[in-house]
mmCIF file of C-alpha atoms and ligand atoms in Angstrom:
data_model
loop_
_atom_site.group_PDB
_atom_site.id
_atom_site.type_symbol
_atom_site.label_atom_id
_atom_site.label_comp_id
_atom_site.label_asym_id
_atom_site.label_seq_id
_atom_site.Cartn_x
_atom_site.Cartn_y
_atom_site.Cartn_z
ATOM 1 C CA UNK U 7 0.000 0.000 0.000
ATOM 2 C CA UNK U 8 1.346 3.519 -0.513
ATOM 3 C CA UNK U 9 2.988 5.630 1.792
ATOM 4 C CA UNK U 10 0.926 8.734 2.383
ATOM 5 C CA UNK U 11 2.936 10.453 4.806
ATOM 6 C CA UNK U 12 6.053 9.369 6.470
ATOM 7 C CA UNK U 13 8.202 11.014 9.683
ATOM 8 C CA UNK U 14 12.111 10.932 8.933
ATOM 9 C CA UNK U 15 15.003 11.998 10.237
ATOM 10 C CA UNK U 16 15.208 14.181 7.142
ATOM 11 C CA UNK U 17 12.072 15.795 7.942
ATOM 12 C CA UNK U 18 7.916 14.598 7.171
ATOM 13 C CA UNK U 19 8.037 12.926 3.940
ATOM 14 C CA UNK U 20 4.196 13.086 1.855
ATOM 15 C CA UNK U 21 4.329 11.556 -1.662
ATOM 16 C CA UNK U 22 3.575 15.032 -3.736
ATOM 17 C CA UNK U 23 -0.499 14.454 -4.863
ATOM 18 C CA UNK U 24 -0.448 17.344 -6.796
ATOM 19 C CA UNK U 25 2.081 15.389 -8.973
ATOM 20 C CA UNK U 26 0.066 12.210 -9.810
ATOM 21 C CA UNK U 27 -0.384 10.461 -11.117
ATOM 22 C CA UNK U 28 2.091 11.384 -14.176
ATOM 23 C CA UNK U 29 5.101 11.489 -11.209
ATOM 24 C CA UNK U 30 5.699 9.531 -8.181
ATOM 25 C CA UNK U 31 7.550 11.952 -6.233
ATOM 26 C CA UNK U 32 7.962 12.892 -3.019
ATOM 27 C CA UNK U 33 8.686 16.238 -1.124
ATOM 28 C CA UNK U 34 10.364 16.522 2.282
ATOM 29 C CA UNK U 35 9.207 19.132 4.359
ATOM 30 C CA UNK U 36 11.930 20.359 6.600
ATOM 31 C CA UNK U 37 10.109 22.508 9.218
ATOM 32 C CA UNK U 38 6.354 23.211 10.193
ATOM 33 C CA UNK U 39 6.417 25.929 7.355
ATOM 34 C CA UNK U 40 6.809 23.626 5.363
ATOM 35 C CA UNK U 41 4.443 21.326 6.349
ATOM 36 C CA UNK U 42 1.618 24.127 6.560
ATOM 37 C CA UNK U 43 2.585 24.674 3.095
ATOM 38 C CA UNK U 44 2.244 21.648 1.934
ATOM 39 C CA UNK U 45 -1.200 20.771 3.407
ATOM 40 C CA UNK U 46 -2.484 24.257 1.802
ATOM 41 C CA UNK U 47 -1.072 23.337 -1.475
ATOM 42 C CA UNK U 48 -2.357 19.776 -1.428
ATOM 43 C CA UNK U 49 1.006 18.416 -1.353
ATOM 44 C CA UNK U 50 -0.944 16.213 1.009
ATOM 45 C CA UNK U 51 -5.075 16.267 1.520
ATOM 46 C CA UNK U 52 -7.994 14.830 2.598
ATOM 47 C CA UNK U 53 -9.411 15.139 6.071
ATOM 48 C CA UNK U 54 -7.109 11.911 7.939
ATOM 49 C CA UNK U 55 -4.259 12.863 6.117
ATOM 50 C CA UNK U 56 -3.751 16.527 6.933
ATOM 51 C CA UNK U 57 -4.846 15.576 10.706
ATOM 52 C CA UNK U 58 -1.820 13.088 10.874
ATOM 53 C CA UNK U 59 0.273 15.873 8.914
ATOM 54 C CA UNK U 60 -0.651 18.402 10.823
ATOM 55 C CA UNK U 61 0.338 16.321 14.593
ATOM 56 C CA UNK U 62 3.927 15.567 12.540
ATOM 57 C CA UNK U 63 3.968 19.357 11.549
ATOM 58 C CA UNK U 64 3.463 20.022 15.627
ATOM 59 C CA UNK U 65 6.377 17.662 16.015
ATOM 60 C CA UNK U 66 8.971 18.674 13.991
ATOM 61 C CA UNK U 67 7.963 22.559 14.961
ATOM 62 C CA UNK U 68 8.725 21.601 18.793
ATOM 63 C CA UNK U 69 11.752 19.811 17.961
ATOM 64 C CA UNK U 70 13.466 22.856 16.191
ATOM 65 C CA UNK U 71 11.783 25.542 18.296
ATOM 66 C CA UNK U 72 13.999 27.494 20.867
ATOM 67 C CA UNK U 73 14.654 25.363 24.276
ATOM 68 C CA UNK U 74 13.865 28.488 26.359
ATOM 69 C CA UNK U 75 10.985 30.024 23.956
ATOM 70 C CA UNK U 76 8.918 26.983 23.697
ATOM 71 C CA UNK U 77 5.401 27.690 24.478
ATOM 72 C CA UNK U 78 5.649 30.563 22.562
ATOM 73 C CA UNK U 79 6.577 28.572 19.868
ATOM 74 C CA UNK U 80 4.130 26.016 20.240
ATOM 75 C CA UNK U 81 1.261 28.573 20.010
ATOM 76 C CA UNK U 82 3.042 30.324 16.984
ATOM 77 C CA UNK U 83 3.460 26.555 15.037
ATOM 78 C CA UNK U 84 0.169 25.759 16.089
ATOM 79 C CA UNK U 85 -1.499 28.815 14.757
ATOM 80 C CA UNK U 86 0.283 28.581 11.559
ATOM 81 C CA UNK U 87 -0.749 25.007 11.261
ATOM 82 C CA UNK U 88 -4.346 25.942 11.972
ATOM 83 C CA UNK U 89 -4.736 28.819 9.571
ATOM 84 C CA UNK U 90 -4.359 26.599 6.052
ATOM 85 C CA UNK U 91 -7.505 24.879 5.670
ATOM 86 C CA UNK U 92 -10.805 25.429 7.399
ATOM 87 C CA UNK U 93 -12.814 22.425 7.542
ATOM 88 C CA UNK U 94 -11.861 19.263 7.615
ATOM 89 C CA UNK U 95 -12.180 19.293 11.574
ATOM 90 C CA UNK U 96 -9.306 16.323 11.590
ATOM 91 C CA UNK U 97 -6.871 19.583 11.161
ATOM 92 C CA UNK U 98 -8.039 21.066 14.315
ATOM 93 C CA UNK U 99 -8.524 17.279 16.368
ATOM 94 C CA UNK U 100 -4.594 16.605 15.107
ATOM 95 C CA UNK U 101 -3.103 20.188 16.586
ATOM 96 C CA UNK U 102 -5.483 19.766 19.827
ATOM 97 C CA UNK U 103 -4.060 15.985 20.482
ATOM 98 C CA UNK U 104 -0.105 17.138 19.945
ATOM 99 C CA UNK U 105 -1.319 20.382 22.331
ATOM 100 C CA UNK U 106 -2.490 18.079 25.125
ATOM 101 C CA UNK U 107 0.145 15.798 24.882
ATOM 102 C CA UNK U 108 2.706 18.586 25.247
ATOM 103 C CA UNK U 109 0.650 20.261 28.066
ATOM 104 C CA UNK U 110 0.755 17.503 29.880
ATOM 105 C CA UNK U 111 4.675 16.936 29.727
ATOM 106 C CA UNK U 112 4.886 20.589 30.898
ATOM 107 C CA UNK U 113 3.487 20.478 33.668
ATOM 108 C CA UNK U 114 4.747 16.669 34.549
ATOM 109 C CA UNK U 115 8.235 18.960 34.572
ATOM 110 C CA UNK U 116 9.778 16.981 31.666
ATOM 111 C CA UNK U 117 12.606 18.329 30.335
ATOM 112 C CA UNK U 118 13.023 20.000 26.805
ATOM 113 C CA UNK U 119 14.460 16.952 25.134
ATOM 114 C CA UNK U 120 11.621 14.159 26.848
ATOM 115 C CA UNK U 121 8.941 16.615 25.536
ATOM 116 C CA UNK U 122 10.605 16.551 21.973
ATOM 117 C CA UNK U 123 11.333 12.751 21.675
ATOM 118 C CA UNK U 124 7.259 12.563 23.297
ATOM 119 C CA UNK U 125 5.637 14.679 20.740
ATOM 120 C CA UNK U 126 7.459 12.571 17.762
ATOM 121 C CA UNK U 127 6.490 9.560 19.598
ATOM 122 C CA UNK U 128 2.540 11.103 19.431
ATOM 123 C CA UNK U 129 2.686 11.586 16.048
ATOM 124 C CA UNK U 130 3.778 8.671 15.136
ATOM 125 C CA UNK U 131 1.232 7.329 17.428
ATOM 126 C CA UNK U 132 -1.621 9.513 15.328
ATOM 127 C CA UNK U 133 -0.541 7.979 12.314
ATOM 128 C CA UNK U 134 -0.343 4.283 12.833
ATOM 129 C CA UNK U 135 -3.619 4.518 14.349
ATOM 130 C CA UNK U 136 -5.299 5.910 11.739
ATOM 131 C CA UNK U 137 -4.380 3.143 9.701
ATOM 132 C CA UNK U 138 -5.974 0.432 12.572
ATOM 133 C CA UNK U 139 -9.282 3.075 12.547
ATOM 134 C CA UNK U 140 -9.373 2.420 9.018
ATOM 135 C CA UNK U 141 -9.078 -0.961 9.188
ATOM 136 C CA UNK U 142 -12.171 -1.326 11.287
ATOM 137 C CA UNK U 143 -14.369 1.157 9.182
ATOM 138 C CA UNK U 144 -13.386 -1.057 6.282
ATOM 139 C CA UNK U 145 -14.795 -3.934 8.432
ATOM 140 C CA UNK U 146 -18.247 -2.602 9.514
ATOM 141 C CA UNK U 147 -18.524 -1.023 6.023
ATOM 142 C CA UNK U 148 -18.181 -4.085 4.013
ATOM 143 C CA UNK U 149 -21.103 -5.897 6.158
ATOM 144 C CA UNK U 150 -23.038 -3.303 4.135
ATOM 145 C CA UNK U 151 -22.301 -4.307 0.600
ATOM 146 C CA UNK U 152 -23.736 -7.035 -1.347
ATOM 147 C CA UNK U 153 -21.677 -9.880 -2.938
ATOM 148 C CA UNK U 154 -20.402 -8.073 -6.669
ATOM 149 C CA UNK U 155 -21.769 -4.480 -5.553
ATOM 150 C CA UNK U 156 -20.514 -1.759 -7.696
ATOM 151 C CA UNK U 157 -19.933 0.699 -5.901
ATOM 152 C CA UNK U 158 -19.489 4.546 -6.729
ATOM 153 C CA UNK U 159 -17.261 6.630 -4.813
ATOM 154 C CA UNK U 160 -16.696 10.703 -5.157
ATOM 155 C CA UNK U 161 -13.383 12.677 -4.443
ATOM 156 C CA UNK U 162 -10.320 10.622 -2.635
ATOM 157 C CA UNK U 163 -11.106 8.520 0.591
ATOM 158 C CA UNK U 164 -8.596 6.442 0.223
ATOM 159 C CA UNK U 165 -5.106 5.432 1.495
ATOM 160 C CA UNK U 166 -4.036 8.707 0.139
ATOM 161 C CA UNK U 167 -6.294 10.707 2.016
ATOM 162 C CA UNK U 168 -5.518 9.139 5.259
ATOM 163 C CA UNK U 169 -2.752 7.654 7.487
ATOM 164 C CA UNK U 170 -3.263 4.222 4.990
ATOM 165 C CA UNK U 171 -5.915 1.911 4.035
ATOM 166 C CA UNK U 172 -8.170 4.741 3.506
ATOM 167 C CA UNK U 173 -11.946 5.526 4.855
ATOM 168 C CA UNK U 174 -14.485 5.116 1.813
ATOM 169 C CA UNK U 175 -12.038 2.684 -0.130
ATOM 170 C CA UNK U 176 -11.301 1.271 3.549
ATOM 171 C CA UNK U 177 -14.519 -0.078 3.198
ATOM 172 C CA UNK U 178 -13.681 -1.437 -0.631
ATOM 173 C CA UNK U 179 -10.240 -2.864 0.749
ATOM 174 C CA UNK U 180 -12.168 -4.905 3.470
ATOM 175 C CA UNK U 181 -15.067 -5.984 0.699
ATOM 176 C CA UNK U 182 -12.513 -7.580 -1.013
ATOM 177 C CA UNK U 183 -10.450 -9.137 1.378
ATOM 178 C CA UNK U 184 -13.715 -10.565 2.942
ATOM 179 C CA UNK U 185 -14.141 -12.427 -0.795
ATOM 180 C CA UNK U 186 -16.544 -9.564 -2.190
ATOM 181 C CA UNK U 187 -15.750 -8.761 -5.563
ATOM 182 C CA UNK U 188 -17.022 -5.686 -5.697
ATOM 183 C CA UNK U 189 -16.364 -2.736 -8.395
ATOM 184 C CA UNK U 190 -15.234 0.983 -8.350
ATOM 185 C CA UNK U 191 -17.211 3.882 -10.198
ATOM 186 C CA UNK U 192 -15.254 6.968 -9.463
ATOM 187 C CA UNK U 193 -16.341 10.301 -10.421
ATOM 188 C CA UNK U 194 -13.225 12.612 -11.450
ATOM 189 C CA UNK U 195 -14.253 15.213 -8.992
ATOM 190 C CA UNK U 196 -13.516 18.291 -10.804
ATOM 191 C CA UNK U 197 -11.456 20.773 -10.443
ATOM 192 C CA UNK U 198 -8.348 19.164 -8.771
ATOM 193 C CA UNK U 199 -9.733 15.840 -10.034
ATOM 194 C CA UNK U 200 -8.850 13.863 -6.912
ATOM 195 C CA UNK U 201 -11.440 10.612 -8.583
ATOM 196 C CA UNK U 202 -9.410 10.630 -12.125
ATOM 197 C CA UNK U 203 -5.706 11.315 -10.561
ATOM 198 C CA UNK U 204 -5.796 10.239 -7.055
ATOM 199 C CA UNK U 205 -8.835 7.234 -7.005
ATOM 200 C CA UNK U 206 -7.586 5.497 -10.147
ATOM 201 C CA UNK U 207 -4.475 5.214 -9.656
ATOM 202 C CA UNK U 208 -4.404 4.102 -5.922
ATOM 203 C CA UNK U 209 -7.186 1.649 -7.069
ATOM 204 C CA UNK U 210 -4.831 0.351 -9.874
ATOM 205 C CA UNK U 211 -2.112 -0.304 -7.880
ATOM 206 C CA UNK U 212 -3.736 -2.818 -5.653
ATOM 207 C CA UNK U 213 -5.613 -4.108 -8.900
ATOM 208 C CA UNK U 214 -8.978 -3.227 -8.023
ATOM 209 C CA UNK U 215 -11.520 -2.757 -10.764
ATOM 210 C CA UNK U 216 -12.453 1.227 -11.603
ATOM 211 C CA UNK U 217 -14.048 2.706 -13.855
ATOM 212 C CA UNK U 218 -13.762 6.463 -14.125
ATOM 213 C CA UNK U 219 -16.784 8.521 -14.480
ATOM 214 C CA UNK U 220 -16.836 12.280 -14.990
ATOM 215 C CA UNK U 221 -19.179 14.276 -12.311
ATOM 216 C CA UNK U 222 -22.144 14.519 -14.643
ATOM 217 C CA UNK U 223 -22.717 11.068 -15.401
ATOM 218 C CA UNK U 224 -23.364 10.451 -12.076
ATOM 219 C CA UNK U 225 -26.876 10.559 -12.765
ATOM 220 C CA UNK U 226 -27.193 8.939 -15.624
ATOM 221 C CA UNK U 227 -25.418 6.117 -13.813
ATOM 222 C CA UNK U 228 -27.691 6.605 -10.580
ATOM 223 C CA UNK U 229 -30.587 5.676 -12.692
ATOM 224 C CA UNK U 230 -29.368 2.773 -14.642
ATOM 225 C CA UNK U 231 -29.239 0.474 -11.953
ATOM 226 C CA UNK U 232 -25.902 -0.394 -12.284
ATOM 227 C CA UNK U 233 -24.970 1.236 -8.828
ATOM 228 C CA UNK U 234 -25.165 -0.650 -5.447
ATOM 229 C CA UNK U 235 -24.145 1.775 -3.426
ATOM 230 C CA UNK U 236 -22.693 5.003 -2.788
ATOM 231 C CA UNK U 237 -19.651 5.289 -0.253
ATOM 232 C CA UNK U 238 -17.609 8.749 0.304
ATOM 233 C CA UNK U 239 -15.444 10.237 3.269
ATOM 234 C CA UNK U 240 -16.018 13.201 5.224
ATOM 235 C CA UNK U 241 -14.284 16.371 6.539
ATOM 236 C CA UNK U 242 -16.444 17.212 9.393
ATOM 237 C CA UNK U 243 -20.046 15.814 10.394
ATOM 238 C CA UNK U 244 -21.837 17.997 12.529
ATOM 239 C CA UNK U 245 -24.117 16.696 15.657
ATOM 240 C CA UNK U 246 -26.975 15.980 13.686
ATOM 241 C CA UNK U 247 -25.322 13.904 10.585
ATOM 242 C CA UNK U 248 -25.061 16.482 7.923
ATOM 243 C CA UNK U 249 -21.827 15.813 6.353
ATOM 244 C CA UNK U 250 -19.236 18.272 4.312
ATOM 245 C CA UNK U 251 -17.304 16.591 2.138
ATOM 246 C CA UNK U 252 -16.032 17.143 -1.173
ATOM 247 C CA UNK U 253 -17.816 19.710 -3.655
ATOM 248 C CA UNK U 254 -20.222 17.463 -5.677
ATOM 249 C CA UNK U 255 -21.083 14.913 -3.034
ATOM 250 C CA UNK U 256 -24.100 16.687 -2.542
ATOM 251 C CA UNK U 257 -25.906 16.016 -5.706
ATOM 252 C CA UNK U 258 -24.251 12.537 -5.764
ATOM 253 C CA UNK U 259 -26.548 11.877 -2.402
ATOM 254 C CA UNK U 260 -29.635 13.791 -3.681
ATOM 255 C CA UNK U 261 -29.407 11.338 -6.828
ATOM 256 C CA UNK U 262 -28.837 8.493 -4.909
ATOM 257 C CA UNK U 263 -31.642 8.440 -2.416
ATOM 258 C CA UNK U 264 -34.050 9.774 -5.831
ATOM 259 C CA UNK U 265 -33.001 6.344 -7.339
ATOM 260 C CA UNK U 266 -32.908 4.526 -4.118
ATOM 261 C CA UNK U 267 -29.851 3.799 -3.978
ATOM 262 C CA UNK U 268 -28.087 3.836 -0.716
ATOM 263 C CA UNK U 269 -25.476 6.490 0.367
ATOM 264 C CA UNK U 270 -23.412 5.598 3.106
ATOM 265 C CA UNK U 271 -20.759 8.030 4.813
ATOM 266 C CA UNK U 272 -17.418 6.161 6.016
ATOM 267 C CA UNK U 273 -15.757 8.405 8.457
ATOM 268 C CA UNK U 274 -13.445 7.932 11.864
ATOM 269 C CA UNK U 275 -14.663 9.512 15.045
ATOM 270 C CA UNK U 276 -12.158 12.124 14.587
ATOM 271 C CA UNK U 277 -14.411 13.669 11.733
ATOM 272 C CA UNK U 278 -17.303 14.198 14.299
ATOM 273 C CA UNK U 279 -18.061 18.237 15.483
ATOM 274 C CA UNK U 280 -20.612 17.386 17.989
ATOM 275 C CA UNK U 281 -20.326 21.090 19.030
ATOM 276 C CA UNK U 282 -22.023 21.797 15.814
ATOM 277 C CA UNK U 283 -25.506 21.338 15.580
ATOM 278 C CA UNK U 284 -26.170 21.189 11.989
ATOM 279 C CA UNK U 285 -23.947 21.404 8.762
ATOM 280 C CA UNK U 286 -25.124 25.101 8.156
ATOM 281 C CA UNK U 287 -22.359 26.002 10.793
ATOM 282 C CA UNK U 288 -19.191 24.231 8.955
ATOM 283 C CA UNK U 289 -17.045 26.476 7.465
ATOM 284 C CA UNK U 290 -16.467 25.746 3.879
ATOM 285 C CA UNK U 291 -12.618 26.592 2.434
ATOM 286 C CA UNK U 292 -13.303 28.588 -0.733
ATOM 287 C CA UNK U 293 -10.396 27.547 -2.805
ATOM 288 C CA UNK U 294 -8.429 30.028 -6.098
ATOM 289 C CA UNK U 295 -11.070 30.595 -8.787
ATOM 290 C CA UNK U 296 -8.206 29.767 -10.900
ATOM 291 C CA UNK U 297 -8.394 26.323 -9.950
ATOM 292 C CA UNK U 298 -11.386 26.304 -11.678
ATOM 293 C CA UNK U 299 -10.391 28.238 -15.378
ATOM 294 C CA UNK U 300 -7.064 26.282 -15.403
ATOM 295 C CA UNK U 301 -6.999 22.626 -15.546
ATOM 296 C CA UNK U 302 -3.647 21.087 -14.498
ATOM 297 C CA UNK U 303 -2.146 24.503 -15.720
ATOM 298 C CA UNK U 304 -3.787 24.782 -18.582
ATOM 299 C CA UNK U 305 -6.361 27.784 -19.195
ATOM 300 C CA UNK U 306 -9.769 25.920 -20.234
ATOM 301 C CA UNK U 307 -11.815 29.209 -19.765
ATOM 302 C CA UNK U 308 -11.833 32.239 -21.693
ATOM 303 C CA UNK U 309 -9.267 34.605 -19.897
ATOM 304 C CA UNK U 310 -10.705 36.998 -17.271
ATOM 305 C CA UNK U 311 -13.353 34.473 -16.487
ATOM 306 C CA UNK U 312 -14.862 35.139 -13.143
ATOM 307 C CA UNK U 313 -15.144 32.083 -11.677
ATOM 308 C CA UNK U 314 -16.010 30.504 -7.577
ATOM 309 C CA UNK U 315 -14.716 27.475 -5.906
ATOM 310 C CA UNK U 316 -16.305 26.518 -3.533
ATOM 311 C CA UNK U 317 -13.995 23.351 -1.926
ATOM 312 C CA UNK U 318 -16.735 21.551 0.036
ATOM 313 C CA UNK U 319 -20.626 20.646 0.317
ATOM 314 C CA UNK U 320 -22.968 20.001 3.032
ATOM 315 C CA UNK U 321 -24.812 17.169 2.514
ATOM 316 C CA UNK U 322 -28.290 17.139 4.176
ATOM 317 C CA UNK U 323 -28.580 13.893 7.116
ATOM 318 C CA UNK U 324 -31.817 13.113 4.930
ATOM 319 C CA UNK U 325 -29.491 11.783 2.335
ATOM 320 C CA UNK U 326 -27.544 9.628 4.194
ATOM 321 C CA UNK U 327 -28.467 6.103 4.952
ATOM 322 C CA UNK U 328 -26.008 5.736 7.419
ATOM 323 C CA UNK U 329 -22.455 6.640 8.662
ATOM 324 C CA UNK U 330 -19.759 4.412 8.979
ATOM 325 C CA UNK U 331 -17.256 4.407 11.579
ATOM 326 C CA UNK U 332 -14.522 2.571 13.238
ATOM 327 C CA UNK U 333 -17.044 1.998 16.388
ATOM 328 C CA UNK U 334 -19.968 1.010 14.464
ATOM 329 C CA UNK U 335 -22.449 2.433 11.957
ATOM 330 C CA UNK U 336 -24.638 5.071 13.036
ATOM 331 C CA UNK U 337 -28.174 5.294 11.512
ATOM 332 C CA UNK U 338 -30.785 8.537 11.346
ATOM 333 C CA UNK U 339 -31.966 9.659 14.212
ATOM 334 C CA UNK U 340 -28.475 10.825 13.930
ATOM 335 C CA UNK U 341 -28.184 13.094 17.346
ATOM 336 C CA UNK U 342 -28.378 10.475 19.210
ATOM 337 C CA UNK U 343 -26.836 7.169 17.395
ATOM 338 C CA UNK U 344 -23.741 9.340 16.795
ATOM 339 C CA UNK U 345 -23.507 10.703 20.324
ATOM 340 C CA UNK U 346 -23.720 6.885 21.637
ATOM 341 C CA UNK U 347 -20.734 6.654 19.126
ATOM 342 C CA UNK U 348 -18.686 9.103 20.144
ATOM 343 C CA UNK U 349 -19.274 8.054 24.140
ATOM 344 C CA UNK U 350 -18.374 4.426 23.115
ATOM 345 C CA UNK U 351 -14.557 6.011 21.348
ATOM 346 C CA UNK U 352 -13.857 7.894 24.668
ATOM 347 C CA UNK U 353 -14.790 5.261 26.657
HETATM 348 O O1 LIG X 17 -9.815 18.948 -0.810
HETATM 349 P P1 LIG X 17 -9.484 17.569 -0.361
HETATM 350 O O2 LIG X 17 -8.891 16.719 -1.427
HETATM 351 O O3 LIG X 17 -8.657 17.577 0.907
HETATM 352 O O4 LIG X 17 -10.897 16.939 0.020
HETATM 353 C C1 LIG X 17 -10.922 15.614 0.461
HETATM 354 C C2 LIG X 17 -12.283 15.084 0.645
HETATM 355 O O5 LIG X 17 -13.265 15.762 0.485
HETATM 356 C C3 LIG X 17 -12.383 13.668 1.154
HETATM 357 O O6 LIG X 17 -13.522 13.037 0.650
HETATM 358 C C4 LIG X 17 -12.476 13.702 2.687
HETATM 359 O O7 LIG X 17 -11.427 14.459 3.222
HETATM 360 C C5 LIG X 17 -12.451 12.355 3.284
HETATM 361 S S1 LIG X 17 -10.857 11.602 3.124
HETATM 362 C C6 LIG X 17 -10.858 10.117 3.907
#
């Protein structure tokens, strides 16, 4: 499986996913800068993913910050950290972990070095459980498929978007390992096309069938028949199940449930905002316009185009059939099944 995001001694190594799929390469970022960089640029993305980068971006700042400035520093990394995307709550959940962690060796009176080696240690510790969470969303998720499902996915939920195994293809990864042979339809997800560069290719290199759609077929497809289910990440659910996730999911559910099929939202606990009560308080990240007039660099639009990008929907709880998570799968009435959830992780 494909290394997402790695810590060195070099520095945090992310394979570059603004690159592929046409290069394989990977970028070492050598300080927190560098790593808030990166997760603005989409060096590295999706919800999982910049939480783990952002608790290695913690790291690294503490261990090159000034031994008698340090919780000055810490607010300063964490701050920059915090300002470079706005709502994939995962961000905010990483930084808050690494914050605790190093509050807590402060005032145990550990000295400068301990509270370095610790906070490397934490992040490490974010990462490889992500990977374990993702293994067990891919296990309740699969229960929900049916033997040869074809299944169609939106954006990138997958090992790229997260620590490993991924959330939405977590639950793909487990189908098949359970004996399901089920199918990919990916939408491209336009405009950074995360589906056609990111989906496909992660999917082909663990030979799973995909078949690449672009975002307006998704209908067409919806109503053939042909689709079993629906299964996407998140970037933040609020208390009462409605969902943000990538731009586009939100007519991909509204089509789904008007050709009954299901849509099912595979996300780890981390990716829960029970201090929001509905979706209408998620901040959505609006992105460069020119992300939308260029495609991979290349203008598509008539210069001097005014154009919005909007980075993220909120998809109504009505829409979803349920929501997957490492803990179990919550159904509608969503306050409560996801609360019970959330008691069950702290627990
Ligand atoms: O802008 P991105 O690529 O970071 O958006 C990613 C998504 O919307 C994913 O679907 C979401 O983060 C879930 S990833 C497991």
């Amino acid at each position: 499986m494909v290394k997402t995001i790695e810590w060195t001694p070099g520095g945090v190594v992310m394979i570059d996913q603004t690159r592929l799929p046409a290069e394989e390469t990977y970028v070492t970022c050598k300080d927190y800068r560098e790593v808030a960089d990166a997760i603005r640029g989409m060096v590295i993305r999706g919800a999982p993913a910049i939480g783990v980068a952002a608790a290695m971006g913690v790291a690294i700042g503490v261990a090159q910050a000034a031994a008698d400035n340090l919780d000055a520093e810490m607010e300063e990394i964490c701050a920059t950290l915090a300002a470079t995307r706005p709502t994939a709550v995962n961000l905010f959940w990483g930084i808050e972990r690494m914050k605790k962690r190093y509050q807590a060796l402060r005032s145990s009176g550990a000295d400068v070095d301990a509270i370095r080696e610790e906070l490397a240690a934490e992040a490490q510790r974010v990462l490889d459980e992500d990977i374990a969470i993702n293994r067990g969303i891919g296990l309740h998720g699969a229960a929900l498929l049916s033997e040869g499902a074809q299944v169609m996915t939106h954006c990138n939920a997958g090992a790229l978007a997260t620590g490993g195994y991924g959330t939405a293809l977590g639950v793909i990864r487990a189908a098949i390992e359970g004996g399901n042979s089920v199918a990919v339809f990916a939408n491209e997800t336009r405009p950074f096309l995360q589906g056609a560069r990111l989906t496909v290719w992660e999917l082909q290199q663990d030979n799973i069938p995909v078949t690449l759609l672009t975002d307006n077929m998704a209908g067409h497809l919806l109503h053939s028949g042909k689709i079993g289910a629906v299964v996407v990440g998140a970037d933040r659910i609020a208390g009462n199940g409605d969902v943000a996730n990538k731009i586009g999911t939100y007519s991909v559910a509204v089509l789904a449930k008007e050709n009954g099929v299901p849509f099912y939202v595979a996300a780890p606990i981390s990716t829960l905002d029970l201090s929001l009560a509905s979706g209408d308080e998620i901040p959505i990240e609006e992105r460069d316009p020119a992300e939308v007039t260029r495609l991979q660099g290349v203008q598509v639009a008539p210069l001097g185009t005014t154009a919005m990008h909007p980075a993220f929907d909120v998809t109504p709880n009505r829409y979803v059939s349920a929501i997957i998570t490492e803990h179990g799968v919550a159904r509608t009435p969503y306050v409560e099944s996801l609360r019970e959830l959330a008691v069950k992780s702290s627990a």
